XYZ file of C-alpha atoms in Angstrom:
370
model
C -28.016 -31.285 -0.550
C -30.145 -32.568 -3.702
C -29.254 -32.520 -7.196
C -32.930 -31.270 -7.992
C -34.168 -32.282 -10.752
C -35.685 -30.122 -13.736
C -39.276 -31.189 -14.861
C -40.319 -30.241 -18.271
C -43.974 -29.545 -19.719
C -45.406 -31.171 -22.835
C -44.064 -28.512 -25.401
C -40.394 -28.938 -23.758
C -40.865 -25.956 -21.575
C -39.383 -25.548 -17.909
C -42.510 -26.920 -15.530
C -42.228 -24.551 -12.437
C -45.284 -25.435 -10.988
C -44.098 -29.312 -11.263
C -40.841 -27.971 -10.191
C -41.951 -26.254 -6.919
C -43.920 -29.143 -5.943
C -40.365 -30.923 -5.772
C -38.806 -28.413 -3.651
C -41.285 -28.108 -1.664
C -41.239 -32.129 -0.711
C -37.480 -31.695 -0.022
C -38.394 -28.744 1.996
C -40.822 -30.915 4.362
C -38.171 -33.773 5.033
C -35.274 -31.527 5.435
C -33.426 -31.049 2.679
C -30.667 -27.902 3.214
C -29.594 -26.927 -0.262
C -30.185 -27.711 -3.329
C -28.087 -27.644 -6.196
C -29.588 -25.870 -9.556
C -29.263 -27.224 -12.919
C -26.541 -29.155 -12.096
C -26.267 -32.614 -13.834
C -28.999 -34.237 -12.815
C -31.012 -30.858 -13.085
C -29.739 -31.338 -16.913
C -28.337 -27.638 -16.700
C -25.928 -28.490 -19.916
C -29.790 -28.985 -21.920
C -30.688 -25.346 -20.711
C -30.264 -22.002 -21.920
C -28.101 -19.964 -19.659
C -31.564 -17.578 -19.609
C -33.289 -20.291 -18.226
C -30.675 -21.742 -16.259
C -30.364 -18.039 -14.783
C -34.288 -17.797 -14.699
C -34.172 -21.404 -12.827
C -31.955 -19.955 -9.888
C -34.026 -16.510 -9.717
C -37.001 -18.293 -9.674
C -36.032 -21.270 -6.660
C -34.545 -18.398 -5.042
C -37.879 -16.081 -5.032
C -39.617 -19.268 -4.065
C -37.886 -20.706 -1.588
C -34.737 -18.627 -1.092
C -35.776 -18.302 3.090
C -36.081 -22.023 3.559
C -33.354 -23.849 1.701
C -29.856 -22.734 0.319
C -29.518 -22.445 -2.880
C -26.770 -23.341 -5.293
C -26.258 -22.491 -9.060
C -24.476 -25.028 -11.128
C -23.020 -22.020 -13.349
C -19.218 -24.146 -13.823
C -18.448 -24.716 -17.468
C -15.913 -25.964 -19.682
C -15.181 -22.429 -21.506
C -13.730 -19.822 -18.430
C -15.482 -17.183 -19.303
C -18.688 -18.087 -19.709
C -18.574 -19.775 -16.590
C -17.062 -16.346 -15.229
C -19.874 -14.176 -16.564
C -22.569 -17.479 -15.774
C -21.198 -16.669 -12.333
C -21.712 -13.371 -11.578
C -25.102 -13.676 -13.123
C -26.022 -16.571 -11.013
C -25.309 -14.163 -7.981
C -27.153 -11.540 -8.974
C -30.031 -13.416 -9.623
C -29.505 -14.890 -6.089
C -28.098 -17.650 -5.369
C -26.199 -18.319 -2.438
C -23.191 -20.520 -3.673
C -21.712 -21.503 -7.019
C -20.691 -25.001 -8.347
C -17.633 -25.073 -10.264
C -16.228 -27.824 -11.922
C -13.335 -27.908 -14.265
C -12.855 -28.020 -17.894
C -14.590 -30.696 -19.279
C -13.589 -31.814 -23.306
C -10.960 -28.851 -23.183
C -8.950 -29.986 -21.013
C -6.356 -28.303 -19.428
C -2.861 -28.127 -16.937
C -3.269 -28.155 -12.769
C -2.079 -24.355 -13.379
C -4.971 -23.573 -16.033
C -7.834 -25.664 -13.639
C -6.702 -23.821 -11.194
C -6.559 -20.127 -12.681
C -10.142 -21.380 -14.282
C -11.557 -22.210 -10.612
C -10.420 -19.155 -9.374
C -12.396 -17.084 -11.917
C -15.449 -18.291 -10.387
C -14.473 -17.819 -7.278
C -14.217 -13.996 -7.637
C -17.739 -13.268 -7.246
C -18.574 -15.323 -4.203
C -18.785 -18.435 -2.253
C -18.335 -21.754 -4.335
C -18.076 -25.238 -4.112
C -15.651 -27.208 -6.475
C -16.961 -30.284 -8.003
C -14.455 -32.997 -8.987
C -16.084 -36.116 -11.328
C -13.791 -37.347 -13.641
C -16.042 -40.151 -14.899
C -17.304 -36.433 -16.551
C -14.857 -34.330 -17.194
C -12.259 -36.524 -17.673
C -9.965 -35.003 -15.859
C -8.939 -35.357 -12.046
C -8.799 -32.172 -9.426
C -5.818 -33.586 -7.552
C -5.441 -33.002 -3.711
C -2.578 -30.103 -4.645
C -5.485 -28.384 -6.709
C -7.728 -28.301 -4.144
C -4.900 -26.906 -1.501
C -3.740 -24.214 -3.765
C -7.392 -22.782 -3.501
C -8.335 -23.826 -0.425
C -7.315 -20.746 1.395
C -9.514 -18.771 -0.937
C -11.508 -16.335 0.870
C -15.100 -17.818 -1.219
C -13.647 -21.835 -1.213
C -16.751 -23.203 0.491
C -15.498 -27.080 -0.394
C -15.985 -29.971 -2.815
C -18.298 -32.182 -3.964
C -15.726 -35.033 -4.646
C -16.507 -38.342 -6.627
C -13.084 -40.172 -6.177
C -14.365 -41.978 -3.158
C -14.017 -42.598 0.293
C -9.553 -42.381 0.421
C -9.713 -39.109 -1.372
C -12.680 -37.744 1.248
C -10.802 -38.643 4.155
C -7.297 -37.258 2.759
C -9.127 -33.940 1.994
C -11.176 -33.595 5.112
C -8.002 -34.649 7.267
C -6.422 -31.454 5.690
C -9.316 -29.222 6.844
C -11.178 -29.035 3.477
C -14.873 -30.080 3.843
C -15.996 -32.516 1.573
C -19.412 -33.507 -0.111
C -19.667 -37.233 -1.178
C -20.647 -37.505 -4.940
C -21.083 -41.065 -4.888
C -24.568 -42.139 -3.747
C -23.669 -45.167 -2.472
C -20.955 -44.841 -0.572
C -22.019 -41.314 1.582
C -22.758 -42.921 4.609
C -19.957 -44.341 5.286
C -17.630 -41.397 3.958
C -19.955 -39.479 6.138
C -19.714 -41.786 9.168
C -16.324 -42.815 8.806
C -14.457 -40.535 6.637
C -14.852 -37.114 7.108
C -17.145 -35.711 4.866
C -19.884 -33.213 5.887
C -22.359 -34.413 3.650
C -23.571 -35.812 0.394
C -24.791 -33.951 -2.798
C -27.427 -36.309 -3.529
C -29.629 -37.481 -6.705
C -30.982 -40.367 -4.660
C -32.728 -37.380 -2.372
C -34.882 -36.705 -4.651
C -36.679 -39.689 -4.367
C -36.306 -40.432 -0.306
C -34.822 -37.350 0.775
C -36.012 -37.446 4.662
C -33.671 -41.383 4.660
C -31.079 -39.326 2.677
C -31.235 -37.101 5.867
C -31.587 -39.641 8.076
C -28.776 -41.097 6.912
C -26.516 -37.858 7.117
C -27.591 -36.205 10.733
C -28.356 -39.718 12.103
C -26.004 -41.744 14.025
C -24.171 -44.445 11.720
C -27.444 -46.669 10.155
C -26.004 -49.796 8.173
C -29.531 -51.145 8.218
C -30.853 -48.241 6.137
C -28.001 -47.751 4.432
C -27.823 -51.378 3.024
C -31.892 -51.465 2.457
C -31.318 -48.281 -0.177
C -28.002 -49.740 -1.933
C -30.338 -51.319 -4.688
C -32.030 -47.953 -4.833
C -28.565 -46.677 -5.998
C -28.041 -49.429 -8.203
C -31.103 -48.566 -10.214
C -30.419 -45.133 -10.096
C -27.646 -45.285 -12.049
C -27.570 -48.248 -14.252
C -28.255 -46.263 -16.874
C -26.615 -42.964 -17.001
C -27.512 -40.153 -14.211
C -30.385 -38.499 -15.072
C -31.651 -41.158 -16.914
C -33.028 -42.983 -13.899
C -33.981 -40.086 -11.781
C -35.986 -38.129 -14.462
C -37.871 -41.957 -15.217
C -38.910 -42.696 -11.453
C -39.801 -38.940 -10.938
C -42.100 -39.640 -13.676
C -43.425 -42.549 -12.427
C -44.278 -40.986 -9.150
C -46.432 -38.252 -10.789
C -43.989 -35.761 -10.200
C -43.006 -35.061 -13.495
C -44.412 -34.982 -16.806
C -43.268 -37.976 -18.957
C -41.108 -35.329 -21.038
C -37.485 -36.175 -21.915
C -35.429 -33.506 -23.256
C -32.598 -35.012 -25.856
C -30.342 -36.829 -25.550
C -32.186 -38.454 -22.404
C -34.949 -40.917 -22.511
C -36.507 -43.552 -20.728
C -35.941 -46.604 -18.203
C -36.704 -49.937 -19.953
C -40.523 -51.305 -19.122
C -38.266 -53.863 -17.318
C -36.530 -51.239 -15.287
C -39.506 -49.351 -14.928
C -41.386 -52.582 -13.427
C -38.411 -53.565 -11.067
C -38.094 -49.589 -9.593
C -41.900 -49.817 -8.132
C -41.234 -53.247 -6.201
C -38.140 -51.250 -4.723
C -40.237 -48.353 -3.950
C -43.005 -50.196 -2.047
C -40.079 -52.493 -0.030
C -38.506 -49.219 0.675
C -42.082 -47.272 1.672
C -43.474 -45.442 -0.705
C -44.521 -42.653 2.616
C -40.783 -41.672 2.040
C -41.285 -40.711 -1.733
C -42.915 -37.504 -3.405
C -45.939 -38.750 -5.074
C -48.533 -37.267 -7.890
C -52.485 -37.374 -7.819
C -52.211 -41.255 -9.831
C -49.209 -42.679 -7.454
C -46.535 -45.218 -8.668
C -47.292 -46.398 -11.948
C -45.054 -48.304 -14.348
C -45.896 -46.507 -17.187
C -45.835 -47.571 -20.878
C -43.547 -46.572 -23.630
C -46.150 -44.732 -25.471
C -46.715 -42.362 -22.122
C -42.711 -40.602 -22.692
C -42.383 -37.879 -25.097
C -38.821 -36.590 -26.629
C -38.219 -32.809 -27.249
C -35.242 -30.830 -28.525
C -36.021 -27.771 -25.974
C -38.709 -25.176 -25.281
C -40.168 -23.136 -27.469
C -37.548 -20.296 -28.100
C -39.516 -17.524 -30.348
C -41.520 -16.205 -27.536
C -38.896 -16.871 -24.632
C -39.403 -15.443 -21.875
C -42.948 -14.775 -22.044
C -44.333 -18.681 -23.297
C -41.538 -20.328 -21.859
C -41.919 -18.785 -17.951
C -43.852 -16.188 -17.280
C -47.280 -18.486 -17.676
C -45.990 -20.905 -15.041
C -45.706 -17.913 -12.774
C -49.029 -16.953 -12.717
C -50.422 -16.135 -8.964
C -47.373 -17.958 -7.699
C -45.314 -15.010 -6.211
C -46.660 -12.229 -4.535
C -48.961 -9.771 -6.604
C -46.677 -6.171 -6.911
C -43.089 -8.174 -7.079
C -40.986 -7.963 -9.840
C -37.728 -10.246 -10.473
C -35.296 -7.968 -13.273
C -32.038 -10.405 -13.830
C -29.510 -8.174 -15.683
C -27.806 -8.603 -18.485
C -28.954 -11.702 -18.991
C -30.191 -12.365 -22.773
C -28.945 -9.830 -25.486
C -30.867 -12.061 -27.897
C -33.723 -11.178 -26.034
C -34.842 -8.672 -28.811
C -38.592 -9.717 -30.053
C -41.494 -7.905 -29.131
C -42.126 -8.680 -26.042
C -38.923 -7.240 -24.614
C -37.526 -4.092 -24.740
C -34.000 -3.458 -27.129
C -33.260 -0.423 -25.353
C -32.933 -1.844 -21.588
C -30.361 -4.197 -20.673
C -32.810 -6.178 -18.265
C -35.559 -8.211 -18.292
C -38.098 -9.038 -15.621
C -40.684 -11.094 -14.897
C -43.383 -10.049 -13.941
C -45.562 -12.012 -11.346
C -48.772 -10.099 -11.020
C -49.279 -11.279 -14.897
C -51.726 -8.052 -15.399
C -49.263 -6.872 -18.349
C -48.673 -8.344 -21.734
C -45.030 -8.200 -21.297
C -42.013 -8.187 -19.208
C -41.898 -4.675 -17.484
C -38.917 -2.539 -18.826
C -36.961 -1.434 -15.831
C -34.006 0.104 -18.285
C -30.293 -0.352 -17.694
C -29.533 -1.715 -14.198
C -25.766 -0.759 -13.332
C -25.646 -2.331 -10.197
C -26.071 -6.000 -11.364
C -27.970 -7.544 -8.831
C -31.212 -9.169 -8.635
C -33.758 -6.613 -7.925
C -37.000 -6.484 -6.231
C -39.035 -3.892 -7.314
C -42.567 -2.911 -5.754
C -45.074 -1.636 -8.367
């Protein structure tokens, strides 16, 4: 799975025409699932509308070719609760929960937190304490793991805590870049939620559904080193940027590589092949500092019209309507109906605002044929 990242436009918008041209990269080189506004796809800088609008949107997309996880975990319970249900009506196919973060709590309140997101379908449990600050111990994990929607964990406490997991039947996602071929090889896990995939993600899958490939594996170790010597999604975002993937648009707190870093990452690039990367119309370029632009966040007055409905444009099939319920109650300005508890957007573009569908009851993602 990849960690996708989320591109931004200049005004600090959501890019989804940047953004599908990412997917569909990972598509072509076999990517399986991809997790949405997770870390690296900087879902703790979005709005829950557009975090919501993010999984609608790669599910509309792409939703028959790739899996599709919503990062809708949090540190407050019930926001991640509702975040959850919401994710699932607006499509996705699996959760990522992770446990309270700042607020920390007992092994009885991660667990009764966990399990709240686990009500509304199938989930995957993500344990980084170099985040949270906060281990999910092995007797966490086994007090869920008989949950009817426990799907696994992404786990991030390396390769002993992989192999004591899997050996007890619960499958395991490596967190750690740089050591997921061996924990997949050697220890047990099934896999690897991966940033580094979106940069080489057909040696990501080599490297997974392969036989055991120490060559590769040792040729993208300083890959992973760059990756993360500063903060995850420092690095990412930067190279993605480089690449012409991305527009050179940071949202705060994030910004950019050092020139120095920035120089060393296209020399590992070209030794690794730069055939194995995603790459814009200009190619690899180093960039200068001037190129990178900071933003707070989109531009909120005219959400969602300005900050999505644009991008959609001719992108989704004329006559098809995507109505994610009770998403925004701020969502009271013009352009969007106070009466009706959804909005939609609509992809034909022929109107001058979201459609009014009124109160949808059923709470599921709806496709609606004009």
């Amino acid at each position: 799975m990849t960690a996708i990242k989320t591109p931004y436009t200049a005004d600090g918008n959501v890019d989804l025409p940047a953004f599908d041209k990412i997917v569909e990269h990972q598509i072509a080189n076999g990517v399986e699932a991809l997790i949405v506004g997770g870390t690296t796809g900087e879902g703790h800088l979005l709005s829950w509308e557009e975090h919501l609008f993010l999984i609608a949107h790669t599910k509309a997309m792409f939703g028959s070719k790739i899996a599709i996880v919503g990062n809708t975990g949090g540190m407050c319970t019930g926001e991640a609760a509702v975040a959850t249900r919401k994710g699932f009506a607006a499509g996705m196919d699996c959760s990522l929960l992770i446990n309270p973060y700042y607020g920390k709590t007992s092994a009885k309140g991660i667990v009764m937190h966990l399990e709240n997101g686990l009500k509304y379908g199938p989930g995957i449990i993500y344990n980084v304490p170099g985040r949270t600050g906060q281990d999910i111990k092995p007797e966490i994990i086994m007090s869920i793991k008989d949950n009817a929607h426990f799907v696994g964990v992404k786990e991030c406490m390396g390769h002993e805590r992989i192999k004591l997991l899997s050996d007890q039947g619960v499958a395991c996602w490596s967190g750690n870049d740089e050591q997921c071929h061996l924990s997949r090889h050697v220890h047990g896990a099934v896999g690897v939620i991966s940033v580094t995939s979106n940069i080489v993600p057909g040696l990501m899958y080599k490297l997974m559904h392969g036989s055991r490939d120490d060559e590769l594996d040792s040729k993208l170790q300083p890959l992973y080193k760059w990756l993360f010597t500063e903060p995850n999604p420092i690095g990412v975002n930067t190279l993605l940027m480089q690449l012409g993937m991305a527009e050179p648009v940071f949202r705060l707190p994030y910004t950019f590589a050092s020139k120095e870093m920035r120089e060393e990452s296209v020399q590992l690039l070209k030794s690794i092949g730069l055939q194995h990367c995603p790459t814009g119309a200009k190619g690899l370029q180093v960039l200068a500092d001037s190129d990178f632009k900071h933003v707070l966040n989109g531009d909120d007055d005219d959400f969602p019209r300005n900050s999505f409905s644009q991008s959609w444009s001719g992108r989704v099939q004329q006559g098809t309507s995507l109505c994610i319920c009770h998403v925004a109650p701020r969502l009271t300005k013009s352009n969007f109906d106070k009466d009706s508890h959804c909005f939609s957007v609509v992809t034909a573009m022929q109107v001058p605002r979201p459609t009014r569908f009124g109160t949808c009851r059923q709470e599921r993602a709806c496709a609606w044929r004009g």
